[in-house]
Amino acid sequence: KTKETIHKENNVQVKLDIEKCYFSPRLNNERLRIAKQIKKGEEVLVMFSGIGIYNEVIAKNSQAEQIYGIEINPTAHKYAIENQKLNIISNITLLKGNVEKVLPKLNKKFDRIIMPLPKEAINYLSLASEYINKKGIIHLYTFIEETKIKNLNSLIKNHLKKFKIIRKVKCGEYSPRV
């Protein structure tokens, strides 16, 4: 009768309604991979943070100073707040709303920005670049055809003037060869 569940991974548990919030348990290794890259004292932003799974995994598996999450879906945001309490985490700040409107109000720069919205994240890349520290890292998730992966630089150049791709990682599949 209910679609609400609790998912456990990487030292955290998250509650969600699978009909009202997007969530993929298949990305658990990817979330931990990112958390392990975060250095002590980093300020991290998770754009499109959903139920807070990235925030929670980072908080429990890194020494990040502060983690911010911005989510537009009110139901997912409600679960993110509940999950923060469920995991007893104090270094997460959750903000509800459109990232384009919320981020400028924060008036701060981040050491690391995570953009886990593969269908649309690239459209927010220039916004993210305004709020990243000079030596900061942006984790961009996007769907791209395998045959066009060589064109990733030119695709990013449409949104950023200066950048350096540190690493490309295949995290999953959207469809065959994408």
Tab-separated table of N, CA and C in Angstrom, residues 82-169:
chain	number	residue	atom	x	y	z
A	82	GLU	N	14.424	14.783	6.601
A	82	GLU	CA	14.192	13.604	7.449
A	82	GLU	C	15.435	12.707	7.485
A	83	ASN	N	16.101	12.550	6.337
A	83	ASN	CA	17.294	11.698	6.267
A	83	ASN	C	18.466	12.286	7.039
A	84	GLN	N	18.559	13.598	7.065
A	84	GLN	CA	19.615	14.247	7.844
A	84	GLN	C	19.425	13.935	9.330
A	85	LYS	N	18.181	13.963	9.783
A	85	LYS	CA	17.874	13.623	11.186
A	85	LYS	C	18.095	12.133	11.437
A	86	LEU	N	17.676	11.304	10.488
A	86	LEU	CA	17.806	9.856	10.612
A	86	LEU	C	19.267	9.431	10.782
A	87	ASN	N	20.173	10.131	10.086
A	87	ASN	CA	21.600	9.800	10.132
A	87	ASN	C	22.390	10.628	11.147
A	88	ILE	N	21.700	11.484	11.865
A	88	ILE	CA	22.295	12.333	12.901
A	88	ILE	C	23.525	13.071	12.360
A	89	ILE	N	23.269	13.921	11.373
A	89	ILE	CA	24.349	14.667	10.716
A	89	ILE	C	24.095	16.162	10.910
A	90	SER	N	25.147	16.879	11.297
A	90	SER	CA	24.978	18.309	11.573
A	90	SER	C	25.666	19.221	10.559
A	91	ASN	N	26.507	18.704	9.681
A	91	ASN	CA	27.230	19.585	8.762
A	91	ASN	C	26.612	19.640	7.359
A	92	ILE	N	25.285	19.485	7.293
A	92	ILE	CA	24.569	19.598	6.026
A	92	ILE	C	23.573	20.743	6.142
A	93	THR	N	23.560	21.607	5.127
A	93	THR	CA	22.569	22.673	5.022
A	93	THR	C	21.721	22.379	3.797
A	94	LEU	N	20.423	22.215	4.000
A	94	LEU	CA	19.513	21.868	2.907
A	94	LEU	C	18.668	23.081	2.538
A	95	LEU	N	18.577	23.344	1.250
A	95	LEU	CA	17.831	24.496	0.756
A	95	LEU	C	16.847	24.030	-0.314
A	96	LYS	N	15.619	24.500	-0.214
A	96	LYS	CA	14.583	24.106	-1.172
A	96	LYS	C	14.391	25.222	-2.190
A	97	GLY	N	14.357	24.853	-3.458
A	97	GLY	CA	14.079	25.825	-4.509
A	97	GLY	C	14.885	25.575	-5.758
A	98	ASN	N	14.698	26.463	-6.707
A	98	ASN	CA	15.390	26.414	-7.986
A	98	ASN	C	16.832	26.837	-7.766
A	99	VAL	N	17.769	26.029	-8.204
A	99	VAL	CA	19.193	26.293	-7.986
A	99	VAL	C	19.608	27.650	-8.562
A	100	GLU	N	18.979	28.078	-9.637
A	100	GLU	CA	19.315	29.370	-10.249
A	100	GLU	C	18.935	30.548	-9.345
A	101	LYS	N	17.940	30.350	-8.503
A	101	LYS	CA	17.508	31.423	-7.593
A	101	LYS	C	18.146	31.295	-6.218
A	102	VAL	N	18.349	30.078	-5.752
A	102	VAL	CA	18.875	29.841	-4.405
A	102	VAL	C	20.374	30.096	-4.322
A	103	LEU	N	21.117	29.629	-5.300
A	103	LEU	CA	22.580	29.723	-5.259
A	103	LEU	C	23.091	31.170	-5.151
A	104	PRO	N	22.573	32.117	-5.917
A	104	PRO	CA	23.053	33.495	-5.767
A	104	PRO	C	22.801	34.079	-4.359
A	105	LYS	N	21.756	33.637	-3.701
A	105	LYS	CA	21.455	34.122	-2.348
A	105	LYS	C	22.463	33.613	-1.318
A	106	LEU	N	23.103	32.479	-1.599
A	106	LEU	CA	24.105	31.941	-0.669
A	106	LEU	C	25.343	32.824	-0.607
A	107	ASN	N	25.663	33.437	-1.737
A	107	ASN	CA	26.796	34.355	-1.806
A	107	ASN	C	28.084	33.733	-1.254
A	108	LYS	N	28.399	32.530	-1.730
A	108	LYS	CA	29.628	31.862	-1.293
A	108	LYS	C	30.169	30.996	-2.424
A	109	LYS	N	31.449	30.659	-2.306
A	109	LYS	CA	32.109	29.791	-3.289
A	109	LYS	C	32.416	28.457	-2.626
A	110	PHE	N	32.527	27.429	-3.451
A	110	PHE	CA	32.707	26.067	-2.964
A	110	PHE	C	33.998	25.455	-3.499
A	111	ASP	N	34.519	24.503	-2.732
A	111	ASP	CA	35.703	23.759	-3.163
A	111	ASP	C	35.334	22.675	-4.172
A	112	ARG	N	34.082	22.224	-4.085
A	112	ARG	CA	33.634	21.117	-4.923
A	112	ARG	C	32.138	21.270	-5.147
A	113	ILE	N	31.730	21.104	-6.400
A	113	ILE	CA	30.306	21.141	-6.745
A	113	ILE	C	29.971	19.845	-7.464
A	114	ILE	N	28.908	19.203	-7.003
A	114	ILE	CA	28.454	17.942	-7.599
A	114	ILE	C	27.127	18.220	-8.298
A	115	MET	N	27.017	17.769	-9.541
A	115	MET	CA	25.844	18.041	-10.370
A	115	MET	C	25.224	16.732	-10.864
A	116	PRO	N	24.532	15.986	-9.984
A	116	PRO	CA	24.009	14.666	-10.366
A	116	PRO	C	22.627	14.703	-11.029
A	117	LEU	N	22.515	15.441	-12.126
A	117	LEU	CA	21.267	15.501	-12.893
A	117	LEU	C	21.636	15.357	-14.370
A	118	PRO	N	21.930	14.136	-14.805
A	118	PRO	CA	22.559	13.943	-16.117
A	118	PRO	C	21.795	14.491	-17.321
A	119	LYS	N	20.478	14.543	-17.256
A	119	LYS	CA	19.733	15.045	-18.413
A	119	LYS	C	19.879	16.547	-18.592
A	120	GLU	N	20.085	17.291	-17.495
A	120	GLU	CA	20.063	18.747	-17.586
A	120	GLU	C	21.258	19.455	-16.958
A	121	ALA	N	22.099	18.768	-16.234
A	121	ALA	CA	23.169	19.424	-15.471
A	121	ALA	C	24.064	20.307	-16.325
A	122	ILE	N	24.352	19.895	-17.535
A	122	ILE	CA	25.268	20.673	-18.375
A	122	ILE	C	24.737	22.087	-18.620
A	123	ASN	N	23.422	22.252	-18.599
A	123	ASN	CA	22.813	23.574	-18.792
A	123	ASN	C	23.075	24.504	-17.605
A	124	TYR	N	23.516	23.953	-16.489
A	124	TYR	CA	23.791	24.740	-15.283
A	124	TYR	C	25.294	24.865	-15.027
A	125	LEU	N	26.098	24.433	-15.973
A	125	LEU	CA	27.545	24.443	-15.800
A	125	LEU	C	28.107	25.862	-15.643
A	126	SER	N	27.615	26.800	-16.419
A	126	SER	CA	28.115	28.172	-16.289
A	126	SER	C	27.720	28.762	-14.940
A	127	LEU	N	26.553	28.419	-14.434
A	127	LEU	CA	26.147	28.860	-13.095
A	127	LEU	C	27.085	28.278	-12.046
A	128	ALA	N	27.364	26.987	-12.141
A	128	ALA	CA	28.277	26.341	-11.199
A	128	ALA	C	29.649	26.991	-11.238
A	129	SER	N	30.105	27.369	-12.426
A	129	SER	CA	31.443	27.958	-12.553
A	129	SER	C	31.557	29.295	-11.818
A	130	GLU	N	30.451	29.981	-11.621
A	130	GLU	CA	30.462	31.253	-10.884
A	130	GLU	C	30.688	31.038	-9.391
A	131	TYR	N	30.393	29.827	-8.907
A	131	TYR	CA	30.418	29.572	-7.465
A	131	TYR	C	31.456	28.534	-7.043
A	132	ILE	N	32.394	28.256	-7.939
A	132	ILE	CA	33.465	27.311	-7.617
A	132	ILE	C	34.738	28.091	-7.323
A	133	ASN	N	35.487	27.692	-6.315
A	133	ASN	CA	36.776	28.311	-6.025
A	133	ASN	C	37.729	28.107	-7.198
A	134	LYS	N	38.762	28.920	-7.266
A	134	LYS	CA	39.696	28.889	-8.391
A	134	LYS	C	40.244	27.487	-8.657
A	135	LYS	N	40.622	26.754	-7.639
A	135	LYS	CA	41.175	25.401	-7.799
A	135	LYS	C	40.115	24.326	-7.518
A	136	GLY	N	38.847	24.731	-7.533
A	136	GLY	CA	37.762	23.812	-7.201
A	136	GLY	C	37.498	22.776	-8.289
A	137	ILE	N	36.698	21.789	-7.924
A	137	ILE	CA	36.370	20.680	-8.827
A	137	ILE	C	34.858	20.600	-8.989
A	138	ILE	N	34.430	20.457	-10.238
A	138	ILE	CA	33.011	20.250	-10.547
A	138	ILE	C	32.856	18.822	-11.049
A	139	HIS	N	31.942	18.088	-10.434
A	139	HIS	CA	31.602	16.738	-10.891
A	139	HIS	C	30.326	16.868	-11.712
A	140	LEU	N	30.473	16.820	-13.025
A	140	LEU	CA	29.355	16.966	-13.951
A	140	LEU	C	28.914	15.585	-14.406
A	141	TYR	N	27.636	15.317	-14.274
A	141	TYR	CA	27.070	14.067	-14.789
A	141	TYR	C	26.248	14.421	-16.015
A	142	THR	N	26.502	13.705	-17.101
A	142	THR	CA	25.763	13.967	-18.331
A	142	THR	C	25.615	12.670	-19.123
A	143	PHE	N	24.602	12.644	-19.970
A	143	PHE	CA	24.446	11.532	-20.892
A	143	PHE	C	25.133	11.922	-22.192
A	144	ILE	N	25.934	11.019	-22.734
A	144	ILE	CA	26.612	11.280	-24.001
A	144	ILE	C	26.799	9.952	-24.738
A	145	GLU	N	26.593	9.997	-26.027
A	145	GLU	CA	26.798	8.794	-26.823
A	145	GLU	C	28.280	8.441	-26.824
A	146	GLU	N	28.567	7.155	-26.754
A	146	GLU	CA	29.962	6.693	-26.724
A	146	GLU	C	30.756	7.233	-27.905
A	147	THR	N	30.127	7.351	-29.062
A	147	THR	CA	30.828	7.837	-30.256
A	147	THR	C	31.144	9.330	-30.161
A	148	LYS	N	30.484	10.054	-29.277
A	148	LYS	CA	30.685	11.503	-29.156
A	148	LYS	C	31.508	11.895	-27.936
A	149	ILE	N	32.014	10.917	-27.201
A	149	ILE	CA	32.774	11.212	-25.984
A	149	ILE	C	34.012	12.056	-26.288
A	150	LYS	N	34.559	11.892	-27.497
A	150	LYS	CA	35.721	12.703	-27.890
A	150	LYS	C	35.342	14.174	-28.034
A	151	ASN	N	34.072	14.465	-28.226
A	151	ASN	CA	33.579	15.837	-28.390
A	151	ASN	C	33.189	16.475	-27.056
A	152	LEU	N	33.468	15.814	-25.953
A	152	LEU	CA	33.071	16.344	-24.652
A	152	LEU	C	33.677	17.722	-24.388
A	153	ASN	N	34.929	17.923	-24.774
A	153	ASN	CA	35.568	19.235	-24.585
A	153	ASN	C	34.781	20.344	-25.268
A	154	SER	N	34.404	20.133	-26.520
A	154	SER	CA	33.673	21.177	-27.238
A	154	SER	C	32.274	21.371	-26.654
A	155	LEU	N	31.681	20.319	-26.161
A	155	LEU	CA	30.371	20.425	-25.519
A	155	LEU	C	30.463	21.296	-24.261
A	156	ILE	N	31.501	21.084	-23.471
A	156	ILE	CA	31.702	21.875	-22.251
A	156	ILE	C	32.083	23.310	-22.591
A	157	LYS	N	32.863	23.510	-23.675
A	157	LYS	CA	33.266	24.862	-24.081
A	157	LYS	C	32.075	25.759	-24.391
A	158	ASN	N	30.947	25.163	-24.716
A	158	ASN	CA	29.728	25.954	-24.936
A	158	ASN	C	29.255	26.623	-23.648
A	159	HIS	N	29.720	26.112	-22.495
A	159	HIS	CA	29.252	26.609	-21.199
A	159	HIS	C	30.356	27.229	-20.351
A	160	LEU	N	31.600	26.841	-20.592
A	160	LEU	CA	32.734	27.331	-19.802
A	160	LEU	C	33.855	27.804	-20.707
A	161	LYS	N	34.543	28.863	-20.296
A	161	LYS	CA	35.690	29.338	-21.062
A	161	LYS	C	36.949	28.595	-20.663
A	162	LYS	N	37.207	28.527	-19.343
A	162	LYS	CA	38.418	27.871	-18.849
A	162	LYS	C	38.033	26.644	-18.030
A	163	PHE	N	38.609	25.523	-18.387
A	163	PHE	CA	38.370	24.295	-17.629
A	163	PHE	C	39.424	23.274	-18.012
A	164	LYS	N	39.536	22.273	-17.178
A	164	LYS	CA	40.430	21.155	-17.454
A	164	LYS	C	39.694	19.893	-17.034
A	165	ILE	N	39.559	18.952	-17.924
A	165	ILE	CA	38.938	17.675	-17.581
A	165	ILE	C	39.995	16.837	-16.880
A	166	ILE	N	39.730	16.489	-15.639
A	166	ILE	CA	40.670	15.687	-14.858
A	166	ILE	C	40.473	14.208	-15.155
A	167	ARG	N	39.220	13.815	-15.245
A	167	ARG	CA	38.929	12.394	-15.432
A	167	ARG	C	37.510	12.240	-15.986
A	168	LYS	N	37.337	11.233	-16.812
A	168	LYS	CA	36.013	10.834	-17.292
A	168	LYS	C	35.745	9.453	-16.730
A	169	VAL	N	34.571	9.270	-16.152
A	169	VAL	CA	34.208	7.993	-15.560
A	169	VAL	C	32.833	7.590	-16.072
